[in-house]
Amino acid sequence: MTKSNILQSGLTRRALLATGAATLATPMFSRRAFAAPTELTMLAWYGHAEPDIVAEFEAENNVKFVPKYYTGGDNMLGLISQSPVGTFDVILSDAEYVQALQQAGYVEELTASDYEIDDYYPEFQNFPGNWSDGKLFSLVTRFGFLGVAYNTDALTEAEASTYNVFWDEKLKGKVGHFDWHLPNLGQISQLNGNANPYDIDAAAWQAVKDKTMSLRPQIGGFFDYGGTFSSLNDGQMLAFAGIGDWITGVLEKNGAKVRSAIPEEGGLQWSECFSIGKGSAKAELAKKWIQYITSAKGQAKSAQMAAYPALIPNQKGWDVLNVENPAEAKRQGMTKDAGNVIEMIRAGRIKNRQWPVQQSLEEWNDFWSEYKGS
Amino acid sequence: MPADPYFKKTSTRKMLGECPKMRKRISLYSLTFSLPLFIWQVVFFVFPLAFLVALSFWTVKNFRMQPDFDTINWVTMYGRSIFWQSYGLTFAMAAAASVITSILAFPCSFAIAFKLGPKARQLAIFMMVIPFFTSYLVRVYSWQIFLSDNGIINGFLALVGLEKIAMLNTVFATMIGYLTLCFPLVVLLQLFSLMFIDRTLIEAAHNLRCGRLRTVFEVVIPSARVGLVIAALFCFILSFGDFVSPIYLGGGDPTTLSILITDTTKSGQQWPRAAVIALTMIGTLLAVAFAAIRFAYKGREQ
């Protein structure tokens, strides 16, 4: 076909190019029209926006999570305070930090009726910190216990059933600390017989400090997240204070000989709560996510999170987990059998990890630095 | 040469007087090349440093930093015994690391400079560069496999019937980490000064019946002093601020200044206090660096 033929047939060069370009661009347009997912930013501990947890929600709602992971509540508060309003759509926070979030105006108020709180165990329906002056600001989504983490080759479950085991002569230099004052000092406070380990007067605080200092010769090191994993995994540390199944559970699944026990003096409880970030432009979608992750289906997923397992407050979530993965439900104590985790809470064996009531957070932290340096 | 200052002055003037245009051209020319460095220094050193100084006077209320001018952070940090204890310890550990690393690296760089042929020397230099290909963190983690109680070294000791030695989570392990960090760099820096020693000096020493060992101490080391001191200085700087080895090999015990910084920020967002620690570290490093350079070049003009 010659040039004149094309022109004669009514197809100009310009038209040809335009058609060609349009044809080539079609997949782009259709991709934009059908697939462009909405980005939802999440500020959370590591693992909460990984595919094992969010893939299903992302596919169902055409959403793509953009996570910003933090390590520790202080780190989280720092990230929020240094970011413009509306940076984070969804915020996961440890329960003791929720109040600080709410007081600083970093989170939106939630409507309780939007969520299936009635499916929660009663202990979690009015969870401390979630509510302020009758208003809901966050919703507890998972929790776990902290006790005595131990190497099962070195210690028996009976030996690990008291915090006193940390002073055992055979563990000299083999006891590790998760390097954060709050869980460690809380445990010593429990050992000292304080009914509320974080609400202690000056005399009791002094006693906690003295008792802690007496543990110093036993300590082999102070470890961060990664160091805690590796030193328990290779048997360098045989017992660990300040942690629980959130670390040993992961190691245990991978074949390491470690476990966590709740000692007779009682254990501590960490709790993670979801909130909607102040000024979020996607608050509706953020609400949808919290509805999903606190529903029975989302809760079962959360309990088995690859990064670190946890207990869940939704009773129907327990049912789903017991069908999906009965072994994990049993391992974590989320069955209807006697002695399950809810019964432990009801028996008063578990206390919430929280900020010190009668001392400042700074005082506890300063003592922790001195203890480490002694 | 006459050491008369007047002579120096006049000669300089004379030189400048001979080519007045040259001076201007050089400064324009050099400006073109030095400007990026100047901008780099301002953006990445002067500005952050000024900010750090300002930050150390800020206050923290309810986890929020507020611009302020309060000396409370300086007073608090300098009033704490743990701060001075960590300071002394970190300084001593970094000093020990630079001495140990320099001593261990010297035979190595000496051999490469004087005993190897050109090809073997190139290979040896290449071998010293290779460690920089992998992350320092990864290398430190791999040391854990060697040093832990059930690790490779203790496994070997058990095999030959010896008792286990606790190595991981000790100062010894931290030193191993510092060596991992600094050894290749110290060897390279030492090497470059040893390679440029005038060989005739060594020959002269031998001709004057100076023994091999005495030649090393009286000719080689003094001639290479600048490089040796700078190498040790780099080792000090790197070890003084290192966080990875004290935490992953030393088990966070004892507390070094770098660990104290993370501790300080971990509770209550105390970045201003961390800034006090950081500024003290920077001040210390500047003082040490000036002292070291002064020592290295002492008497060089004559």
Coordinates of C-alpha atoms in Angstrom, one line a residue, chain A residues 7-219:
Chain A
L7 CA -4.8 8.9 2.4
Q8 CA -7.4 7.9 -0.1
S9 CA -8.8 5.3 2.2
G10 CA -9.4 8.0 4.7
L11 CA -6.7 7.0 7.2
T12 CA -4.3 9.9 7.7
R13 CA -0.9 9.5 9.3
R14 CA -2.0 11.5 12.2
A15 CA -5.0 9.3 12.7
L16 CA -2.9 6.2 12.5
L17 CA -0.4 7.5 15.1
A18 CA -3.3 8.5 17.4
T19 CA -5.0 5.2 17.1
G20 CA -1.7 3.4 17.7
A21 CA -0.9 5.4 20.7
A22 CA -4.3 5.0 22.1
T23 CA -4.1 1.2 21.6
L24 CA -0.8 1.1 23.3
A25 CA -2.0 3.2 26.2
T26 CA -5.2 1.2 26.7
P27 CA -3.7 -1.3 29.3
M28 CA -2.4 1.7 31.3
F29 CA -5.8 3.4 31.4
S30 CA -7.6 0.2 32.3
R31 CA -5.0 -0.5 35.0
R32 CA -5.6 2.9 36.4
A33 CA -9.3 2.5 36.3
F34 CA -9.5 -0.9 37.7
A35 CA -6.5 -1.6 39.9
A36 CA -5.0 1.5 41.4
P37 CA -5.2 0.6 45.1
T38 CA -5.8 3.1 47.8
E39 CA -2.8 3.5 50.0
L40 CA -3.4 3.2 53.7
T41 CA -0.6 4.2 56.0
M42 CA 0.0 2.2 59.1
L43 CA 2.2 3.0 62.1
A44 CA 2.9 -0.3 63.9
W45 CA 5.3 -2.8 65.4
Y46 CA 7.0 -5.0 62.8
G47 CA 4.8 -7.6 61.2
H48 CA 1.4 -6.0 61.3
A49 CA 1.2 -4.9 57.7
E50 CA 2.9 -8.1 56.3
P51 CA 1.0 -10.2 53.7
D52 CA 0.1 -13.0 56.2
I53 CA -2.1 -10.4 58.0
V54 CA -3.2 -7.9 55.4
A55 CA -3.2 -9.7 52.1
E56 CA -6.9 -10.7 52.3
F57 CA -8.1 -7.3 53.4
E58 CA -6.0 -5.6 50.7
A59 CA -7.5 -7.8 48.0
E60 CA -11.0 -7.4 49.2
N61 CA -10.9 -3.7 49.5
N62 CA -8.4 -2.7 46.8
V63 CA -6.1 -1.3 49.4
K64 CA -2.3 -1.2 49.7
F65 CA -0.9 -0.8 53.2
V66 CA 2.1 1.4 53.5
P67 CA 3.7 0.5 56.9
K68 CA 6.0 2.5 59.0
Y69 CA 7.4 0.2 61.6
Y70 CA 8.6 1.3 65.0
T71 CA 10.4 -0.3 67.9
G72 CA 9.0 0.8 71.3
G73 CA 6.3 3.2 72.3
D74 CA 8.7 6.1 72.7
N75 CA 9.8 5.6 69.2
M76 CA 6.2 5.6 68.0
L77 CA 5.3 8.9 69.9
G78 CA 8.4 10.5 68.4
L79 CA 7.4 9.5 64.9
I80 CA 3.9 10.9 65.3
S81 CA 5.0 14.1 66.9
Q82 CA 7.5 14.7 64.1
S83 CA 5.0 14.0 61.3
P84 CA 2.3 16.3 59.9
V85 CA -1.3 15.7 61.0
G86 CA -2.9 13.0 58.9
T87 CA 0.3 11.2 58.0
F88 CA -0.8 7.9 59.6
D89 CA -4.3 6.5 58.9
V90 CA -4.0 3.6 61.3
I91 CA -1.9 3.5 64.4
L92 CA -1.1 0.4 66.5
S93 CA 0.0 1.3 70.0
D94 CA 0.8 -0.5 73.2
A95 CA -2.0 0.1 75.7
E96 CA 0.1 2.2 78.1
Y97 CA 0.8 4.7 75.3
V98 CA -2.8 5.1 74.1
Q99 CA -3.5 7.6 76.8
A100 CA -0.5 9.7 75.7
L101 CA -1.8 9.5 72.1
Q102 CA -5.2 10.6 73.1
Q103 CA -4.0 13.4 75.4
A104 CA -1.8 14.8 72.7
G105 CA -4.7 14.7 70.2
Y106 CA -3.0 12.3 67.8
V107 CA -6.0 9.9 67.4
E108 CA -9.6 10.2 66.4
E109 CA -12.5 9.2 68.6
L110 CA -14.0 5.8 67.7
T111 CA -17.7 4.9 67.7
A112 CA -18.1 1.8 69.9
S113 CA -21.1 0.5 67.9
D114 CA -19.0 0.2 64.8
Y115 CA -17.1 -2.7 66.2
E116 CA -18.1 -6.1 67.5
I117 CA -17.0 -5.4 71.1
D118 CA -19.8 -7.6 72.4
D119 CA -17.9 -10.6 71.0
Y120 CA -14.9 -9.7 73.2
Y121 CA -14.4 -11.3 76.6
P122 CA -15.9 -9.0 79.2
E123 CA -12.4 -8.2 80.6
F124 CA -11.6 -6.5 77.3
Q125 CA -14.8 -4.7 76.6
N126 CA -13.9 -1.8 78.8
F127 CA -10.2 -2.1 78.5
P128 CA -8.2 0.4 80.5
G129 CA -6.6 3.0 78.4
N130 CA -9.0 2.5 75.5
W131 CA -11.6 4.7 77.0
S132 CA -11.3 8.2 78.3
D133 CA -14.3 10.1 79.9
G134 CA -16.7 7.6 78.3
K135 CA -15.2 8.1 74.9
L136 CA -13.5 5.3 72.9
F137 CA -10.1 6.1 71.3
S138 CA -8.6 2.8 70.5
L139 CA -9.5 -0.9 70.5
V140 CA -7.4 -3.6 72.0
T141 CA -6.7 -6.2 69.2
R142 CA -4.2 -8.6 70.7
F143 CA -2.3 -9.2 73.9
G144 CA 0.2 -11.5 75.5
F145 CA 1.8 -12.4 78.8
L146 CA 5.3 -11.8 80.0
G147 CA 6.9 -14.2 82.5
V148 CA 10.0 -16.4 82.8
A149 CA 11.4 -17.3 79.4
Y150 CA 13.7 -20.3 79.7
N151 CA 15.7 -22.9 77.9
T152 CA 13.9 -26.2 78.3
D153 CA 17.2 -28.2 78.3
A154 CA 18.5 -26.1 81.3
L155 CA 15.4 -25.7 83.4
T156 CA 12.3 -27.7 84.1
E157 CA 8.8 -26.0 84.0
A158 CA 8.7 -26.4 87.8
E159 CA 12.0 -24.5 88.2
A160 CA 10.8 -21.8 85.9
S161 CA 7.6 -21.3 87.9
T162 CA 9.1 -18.6 90.0
Y163 CA 11.0 -15.4 89.3
N164 CA 13.4 -16.6 92.0
V165 CA 14.9 -18.9 89.4
F166 CA 16.8 -15.9 88.0
W167 CA 18.9 -16.0 91.2
D168 CA 19.7 -19.7 90.7
E169 CA 23.5 -20.3 91.1
K170 CA 23.6 -22.4 87.9
L171 CA 22.3 -19.5 85.9
K172 CA 25.1 -17.2 86.8
G173 CA 25.9 -15.1 83.8
K174 CA 23.2 -16.8 81.8
V175 CA 20.2 -14.6 82.6
G176 CA 19.4 -12.0 80.0
H177 CA 17.3 -8.9 80.2
F178 CA 15.1 -7.6 77.4
D179 CA 16.5 -4.1 77.5
W180 CA 13.5 -2.1 78.7
H181 CA 12.8 -1.1 82.3
L182 CA 9.1 -1.4 82.3
P183 CA 8.6 -5.2 82.0
N184 CA 11.8 -6.1 84.0
L185 CA 11.1 -3.9 87.0
G186 CA 7.4 -4.8 86.8
Q187 CA 8.4 -8.5 87.2
I188 CA 10.7 -7.8 90.2
S189 CA 7.8 -5.7 91.7
Q190 CA 5.6 -8.8 91.3
L191 CA 8.2 -11.0 93.0
N192 CA 8.3 -8.5 95.9
G193 CA 4.6 -9.2 96.3
N194 CA 3.2 -5.9 95.2
A195 CA -0.4 -6.5 94.2
N196 CA -0.3 -3.7 91.7
P197 CA 3.3 -3.9 90.5
Y198 CA 3.3 -0.4 89.0
D199 CA 1.5 1.4 91.7
I200 CA 4.0 1.3 94.6
D201 CA 5.0 3.8 97.2
A202 CA 8.5 5.0 97.9
A203 CA 9.4 2.2 100.3
A204 CA 8.2 -0.5 97.9
W205 CA 10.0 1.2 95.0
Q206 CA 13.2 1.2 97.1
A207 CA 12.7 -2.5 97.8
V208 CA 12.2 -3.2 94.1
K209 CA 15.5 -1.3 93.3
D210 CA 17.4 -3.3 96.0
K211 CA 16.0 -6.6 94.8
T212 CA 16.9 -5.7 91.2
M213 CA 20.4 -4.8 92.2
S214 CA 20.9 -8.2 93.8
L215 CA 20.2 -9.8 90.5
R216 CA 23.0 -7.9 88.7
P217 CA 25.8 -10.6 89.2
Q218 CA 23.6 -13.1 87.4
I219 CA 23.1 -11.0 84.3

